[in-house]
Short mmCIF file of C-alpha atoms and ligand atoms in Angstrom, two decimals:
data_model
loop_
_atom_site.label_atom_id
_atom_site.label_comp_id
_atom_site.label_asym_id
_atom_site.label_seq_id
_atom_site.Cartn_x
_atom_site.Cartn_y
_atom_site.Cartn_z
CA UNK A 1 82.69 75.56 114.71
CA UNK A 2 85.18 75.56 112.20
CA UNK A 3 88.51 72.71 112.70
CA UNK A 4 91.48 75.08 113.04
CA UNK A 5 94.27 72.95 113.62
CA UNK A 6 96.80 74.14 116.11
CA UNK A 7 100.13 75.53 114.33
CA UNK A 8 102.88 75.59 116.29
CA UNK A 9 105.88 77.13 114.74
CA UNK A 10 109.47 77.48 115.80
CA UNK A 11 111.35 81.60 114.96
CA UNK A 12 114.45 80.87 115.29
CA UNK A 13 115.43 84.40 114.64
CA UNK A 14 119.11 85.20 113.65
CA UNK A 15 120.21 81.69 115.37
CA UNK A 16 121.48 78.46 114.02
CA UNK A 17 124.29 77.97 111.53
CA UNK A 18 122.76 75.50 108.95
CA UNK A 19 124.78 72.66 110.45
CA UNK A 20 123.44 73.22 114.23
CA UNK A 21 119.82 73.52 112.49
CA UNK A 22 120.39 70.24 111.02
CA UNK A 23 121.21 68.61 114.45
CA UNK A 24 118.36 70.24 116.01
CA UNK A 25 115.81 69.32 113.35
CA UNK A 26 117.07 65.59 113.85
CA UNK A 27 116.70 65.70 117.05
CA UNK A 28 113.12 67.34 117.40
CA UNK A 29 112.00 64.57 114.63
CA UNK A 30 113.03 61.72 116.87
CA UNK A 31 111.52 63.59 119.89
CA UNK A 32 107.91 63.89 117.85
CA UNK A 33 105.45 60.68 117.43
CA UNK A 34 102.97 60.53 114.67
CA UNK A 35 100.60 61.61 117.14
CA UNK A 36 102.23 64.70 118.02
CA UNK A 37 101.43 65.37 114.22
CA UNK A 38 97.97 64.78 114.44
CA UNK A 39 97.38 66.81 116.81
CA UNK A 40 99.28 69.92 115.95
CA UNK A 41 101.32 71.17 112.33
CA UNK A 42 104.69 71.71 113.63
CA UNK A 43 106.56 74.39 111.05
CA UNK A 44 110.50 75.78 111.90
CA UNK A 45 111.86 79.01 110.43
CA UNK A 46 115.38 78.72 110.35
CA UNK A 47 118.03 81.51 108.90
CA UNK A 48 117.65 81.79 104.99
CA UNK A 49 121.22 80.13 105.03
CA UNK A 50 120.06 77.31 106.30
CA UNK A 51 116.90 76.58 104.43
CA UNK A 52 117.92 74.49 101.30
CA UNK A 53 119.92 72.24 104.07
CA UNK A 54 116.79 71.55 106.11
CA UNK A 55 114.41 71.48 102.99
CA UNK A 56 117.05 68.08 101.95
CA UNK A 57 116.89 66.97 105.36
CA UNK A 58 112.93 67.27 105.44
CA UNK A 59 112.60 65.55 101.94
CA UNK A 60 115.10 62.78 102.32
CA UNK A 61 113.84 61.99 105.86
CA UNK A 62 110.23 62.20 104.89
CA UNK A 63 110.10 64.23 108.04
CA UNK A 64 106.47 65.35 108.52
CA UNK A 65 108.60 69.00 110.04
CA UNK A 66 107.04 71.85 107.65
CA UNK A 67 110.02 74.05 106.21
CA UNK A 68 109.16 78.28 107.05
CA UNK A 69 111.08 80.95 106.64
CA UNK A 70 111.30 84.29 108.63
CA UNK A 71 110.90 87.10 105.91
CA UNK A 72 110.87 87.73 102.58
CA UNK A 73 111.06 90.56 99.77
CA UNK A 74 107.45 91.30 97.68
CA UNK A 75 109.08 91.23 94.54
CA UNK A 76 110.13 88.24 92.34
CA UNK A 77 113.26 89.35 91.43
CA UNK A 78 115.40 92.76 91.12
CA UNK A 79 118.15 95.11 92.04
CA UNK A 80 117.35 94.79 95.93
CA UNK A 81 120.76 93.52 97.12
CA UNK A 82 120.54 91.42 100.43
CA UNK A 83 116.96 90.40 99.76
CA UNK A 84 115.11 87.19 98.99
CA UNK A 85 112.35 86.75 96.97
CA UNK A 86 109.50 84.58 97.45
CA UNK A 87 109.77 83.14 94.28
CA UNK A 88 113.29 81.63 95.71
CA UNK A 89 111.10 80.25 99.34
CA UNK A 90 108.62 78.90 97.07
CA UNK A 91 111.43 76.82 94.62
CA UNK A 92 112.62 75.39 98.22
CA UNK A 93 109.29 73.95 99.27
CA UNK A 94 108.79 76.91 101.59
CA UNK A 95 105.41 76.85 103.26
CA UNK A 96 104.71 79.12 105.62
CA UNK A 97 106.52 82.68 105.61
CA UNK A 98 106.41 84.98 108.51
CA UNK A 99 105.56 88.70 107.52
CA UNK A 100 105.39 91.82 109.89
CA UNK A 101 107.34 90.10 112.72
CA UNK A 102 107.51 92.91 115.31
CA UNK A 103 111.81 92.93 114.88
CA UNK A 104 111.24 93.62 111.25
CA UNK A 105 108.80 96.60 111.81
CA UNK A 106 110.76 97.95 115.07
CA UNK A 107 114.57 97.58 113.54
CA UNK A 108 113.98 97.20 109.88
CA UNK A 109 111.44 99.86 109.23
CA UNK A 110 108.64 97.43 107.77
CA UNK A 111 105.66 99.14 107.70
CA UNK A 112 102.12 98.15 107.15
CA UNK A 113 102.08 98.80 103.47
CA UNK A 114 105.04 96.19 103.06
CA UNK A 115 103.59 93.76 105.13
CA UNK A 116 100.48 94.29 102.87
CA UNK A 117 102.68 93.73 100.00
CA UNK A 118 104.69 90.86 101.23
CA UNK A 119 101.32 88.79 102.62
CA UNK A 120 100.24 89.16 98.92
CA UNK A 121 103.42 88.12 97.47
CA UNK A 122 103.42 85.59 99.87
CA UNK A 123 100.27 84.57 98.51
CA UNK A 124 100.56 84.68 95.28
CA UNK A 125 103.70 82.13 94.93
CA UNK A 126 101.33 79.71 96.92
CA UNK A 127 102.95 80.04 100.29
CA UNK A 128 101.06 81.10 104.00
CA UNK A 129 101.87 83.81 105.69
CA UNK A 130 102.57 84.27 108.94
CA UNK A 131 101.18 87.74 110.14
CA UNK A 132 102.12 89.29 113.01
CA UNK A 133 100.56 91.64 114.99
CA UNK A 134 101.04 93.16 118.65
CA UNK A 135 101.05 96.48 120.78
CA UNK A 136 103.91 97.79 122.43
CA UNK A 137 104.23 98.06 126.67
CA UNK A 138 103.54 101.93 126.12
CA UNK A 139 99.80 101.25 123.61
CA UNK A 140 99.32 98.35 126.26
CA UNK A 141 99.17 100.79 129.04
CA UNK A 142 97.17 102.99 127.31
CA UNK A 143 94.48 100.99 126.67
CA UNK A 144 95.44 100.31 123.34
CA UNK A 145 96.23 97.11 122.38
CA UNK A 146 92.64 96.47 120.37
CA UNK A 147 92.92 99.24 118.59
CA UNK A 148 96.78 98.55 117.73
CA UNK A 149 95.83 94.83 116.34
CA UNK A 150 92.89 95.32 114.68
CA UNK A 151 94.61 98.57 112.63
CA UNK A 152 97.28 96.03 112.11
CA UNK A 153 95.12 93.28 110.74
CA UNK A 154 93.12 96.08 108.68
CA UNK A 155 95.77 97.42 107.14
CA UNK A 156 97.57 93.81 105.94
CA UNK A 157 94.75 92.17 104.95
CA UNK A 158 93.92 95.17 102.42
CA UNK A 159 92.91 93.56 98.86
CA UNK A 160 93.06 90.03 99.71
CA UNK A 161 89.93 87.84 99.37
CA UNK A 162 87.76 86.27 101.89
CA UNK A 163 89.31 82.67 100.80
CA UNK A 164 92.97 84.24 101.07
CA UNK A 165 92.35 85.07 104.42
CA UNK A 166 90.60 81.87 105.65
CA UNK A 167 93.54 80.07 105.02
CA UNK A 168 96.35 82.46 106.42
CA UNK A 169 97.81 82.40 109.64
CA UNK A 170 98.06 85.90 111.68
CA UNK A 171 100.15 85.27 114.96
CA UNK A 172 99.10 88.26 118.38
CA UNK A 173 102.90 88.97 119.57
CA UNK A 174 102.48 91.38 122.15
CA UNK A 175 105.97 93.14 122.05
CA UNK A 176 106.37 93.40 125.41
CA UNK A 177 106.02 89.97 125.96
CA UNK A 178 108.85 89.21 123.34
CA UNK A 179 112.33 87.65 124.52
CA UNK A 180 111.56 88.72 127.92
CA UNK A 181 110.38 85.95 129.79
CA UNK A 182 106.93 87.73 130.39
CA UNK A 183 103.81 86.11 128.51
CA UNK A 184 100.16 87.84 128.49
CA UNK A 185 98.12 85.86 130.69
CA UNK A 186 96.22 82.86 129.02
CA UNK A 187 93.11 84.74 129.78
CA UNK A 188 94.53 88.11 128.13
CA UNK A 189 96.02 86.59 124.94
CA UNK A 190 92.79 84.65 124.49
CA UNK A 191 90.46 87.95 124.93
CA UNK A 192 93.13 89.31 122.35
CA UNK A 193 93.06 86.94 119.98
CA UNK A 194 89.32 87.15 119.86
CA UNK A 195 89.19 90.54 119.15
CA UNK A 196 91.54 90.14 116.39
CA UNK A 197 89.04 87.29 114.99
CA UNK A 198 86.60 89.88 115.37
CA UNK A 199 89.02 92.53 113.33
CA UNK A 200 89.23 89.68 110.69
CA UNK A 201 85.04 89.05 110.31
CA UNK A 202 84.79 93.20 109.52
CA UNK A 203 87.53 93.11 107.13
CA UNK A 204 87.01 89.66 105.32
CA UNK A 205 83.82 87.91 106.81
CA UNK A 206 82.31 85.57 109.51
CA UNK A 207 83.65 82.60 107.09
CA UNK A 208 87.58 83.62 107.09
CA UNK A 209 87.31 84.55 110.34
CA UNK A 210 85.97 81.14 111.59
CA UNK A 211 89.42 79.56 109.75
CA UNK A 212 92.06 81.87 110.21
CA UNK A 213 94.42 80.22 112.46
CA UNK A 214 95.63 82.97 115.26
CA UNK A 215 99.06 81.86 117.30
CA UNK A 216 99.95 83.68 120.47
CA UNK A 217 103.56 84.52 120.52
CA UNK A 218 105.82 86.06 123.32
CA UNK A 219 107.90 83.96 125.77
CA UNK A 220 105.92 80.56 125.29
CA UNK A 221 107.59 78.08 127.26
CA UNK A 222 107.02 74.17 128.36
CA UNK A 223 105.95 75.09 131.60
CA UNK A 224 103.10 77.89 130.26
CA UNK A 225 101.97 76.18 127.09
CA UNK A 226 99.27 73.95 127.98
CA UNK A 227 97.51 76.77 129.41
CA UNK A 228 98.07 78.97 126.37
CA UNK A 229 97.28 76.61 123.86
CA UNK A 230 93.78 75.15 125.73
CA UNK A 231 92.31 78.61 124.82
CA UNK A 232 89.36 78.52 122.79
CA UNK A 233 90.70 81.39 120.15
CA UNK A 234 94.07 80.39 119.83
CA UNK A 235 95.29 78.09 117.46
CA UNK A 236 98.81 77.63 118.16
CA UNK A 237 102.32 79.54 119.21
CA UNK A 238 105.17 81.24 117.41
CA UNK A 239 107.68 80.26 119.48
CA UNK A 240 111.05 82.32 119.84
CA UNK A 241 114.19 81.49 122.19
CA UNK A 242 112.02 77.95 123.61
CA UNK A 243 112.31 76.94 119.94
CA UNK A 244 116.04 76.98 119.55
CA UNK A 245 115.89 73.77 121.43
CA UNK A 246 114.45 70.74 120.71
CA UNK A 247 114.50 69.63 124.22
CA UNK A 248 112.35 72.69 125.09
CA UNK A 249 110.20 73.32 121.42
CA UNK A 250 108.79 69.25 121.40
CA UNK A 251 107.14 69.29 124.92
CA UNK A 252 105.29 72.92 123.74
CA UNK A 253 104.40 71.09 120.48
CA UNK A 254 102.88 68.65 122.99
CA UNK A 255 101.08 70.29 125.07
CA UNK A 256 98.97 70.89 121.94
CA UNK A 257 95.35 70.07 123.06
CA UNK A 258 94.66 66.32 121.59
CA UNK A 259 91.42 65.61 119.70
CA UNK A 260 88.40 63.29 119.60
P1 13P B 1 110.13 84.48 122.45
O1 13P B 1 109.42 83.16 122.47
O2 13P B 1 111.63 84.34 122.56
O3 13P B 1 109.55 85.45 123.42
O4 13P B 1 109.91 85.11 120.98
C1 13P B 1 108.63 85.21 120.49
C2 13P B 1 108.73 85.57 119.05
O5 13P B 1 109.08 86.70 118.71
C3 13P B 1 108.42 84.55 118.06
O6 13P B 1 108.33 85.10 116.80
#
């Protein structure tokens, strides 16, 4: 079976001024062992305010923290006032960028033609994406939630290459699990996740399926992460409130399962 290793990342939504994100990021780093590293890539996705301040902090500390960001535009550069391009995430040593996070589609209209758009720009200015799928409560109840995520992952993953997708990460963020304290079951967000792999094999191939790293998102905490994070199909969290804390977001990066 392919190595996928675990990616656990830290959303820190609209949170953080860049000076608390510097405190925090010092303080994770001195709660994380070289171990902790091996056994899991630990990314945080603070405000775009506060990314140049971490990305000197990461650099000058040799701090083995990877620098993400939470959204981006698809273009490189234009008359789009408010926006950021991902030519600018890419000049600060951006490496993963989330796309299609389920606040952006819900509140900011983002549909699956711009998360399309902004995986490929993503892409294409060397960068990872990040993209998220997830059913609502409502689609859940239904019966749904397959058909939801694999539409999802059909629809983003138009026109990229088998390669492009091997290497991408796509996090299942079931919406109703988001910010409310509720998680899916480890059993349910594993049985998930595996259908998305399977969405991923029609639309780019056994191979990019078997490397595509899929997170589970939606009220991770220390106490349920173990669990989550022992499943066979998933390869790591995107955390949300748990992350804002380094006393809370280092024991989830350690419960990542430890190799060999
Ligand atoms: P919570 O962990 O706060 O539920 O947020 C999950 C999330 O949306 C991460 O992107």
């Amino acid at each position: 079976m392919a190595e996928r290793k675990p990616l656990i990342s830290g959303n820190w939504k609209m949170h953080h001024t860049h000076l608390e994100a510097i405190r925090v990021v010092q303080k994770l780093s001195y709660a994380l062992k070289d171990t902790d590293y091996e056994a899991a890539d630990v990314s945080v996705h603070p405000a775009f305010t506060a990314l140049r301040a971490i990305q000197t902090l990461i650099d000058a500390d040799r701090l083995s923290i990877i620098l993400g960001a939470q959204h981006c535009h698809w273009e490189p550069k234009g008359a789009f006032t408010g926006e950021v391009s991902p030519t600018m995430l890419a000049a600060l040593q951006v490496t993963y960028v989330i796309a299609g996070h389920s606040e952006r589609r819900e509140l900011f209209g983002e549909t699956d033609e711009v998360v399309n758009l902004k995986v490929k720009a993503i892409l294409a200015n060397g960068m990872t994406p990040i993209m998220c799928v997830g059913e609502t409560l409502d689609e859940r109840e239904a019966g749904d939630t397959d058909a939801k995520v694999s539409g999802q992952v059909k629809a983003g993953l138009e026109g990229l290459t088998a390669e492009q997708v091997g290497g991408m990460v796509v996090a299942y963020e079931p919406i109703w699990a988001i910010g409310t304290g509720r998680n899916a079951t480890p059993d349910d967000a594993q049985a998930t996740i595996a259908s998305i792999r399977g969405a991923v094999a029609n639309v780019a191939g056994a191979d990019a399926a078997a490397t595509v790293r899929i997170q589970y998102g939606g009220s991770v905490k220390p106490a349920n992460a173990a669990e989550i994070l022992a499943q066979p199909d998933i390869d790591g969290a995107l955390v949300g409130g748990a992350s804002l804390d380094p006393d809370e977001f280092a024991p989830i990066v350690q419960a990542a399962p430890r190799r060999g």
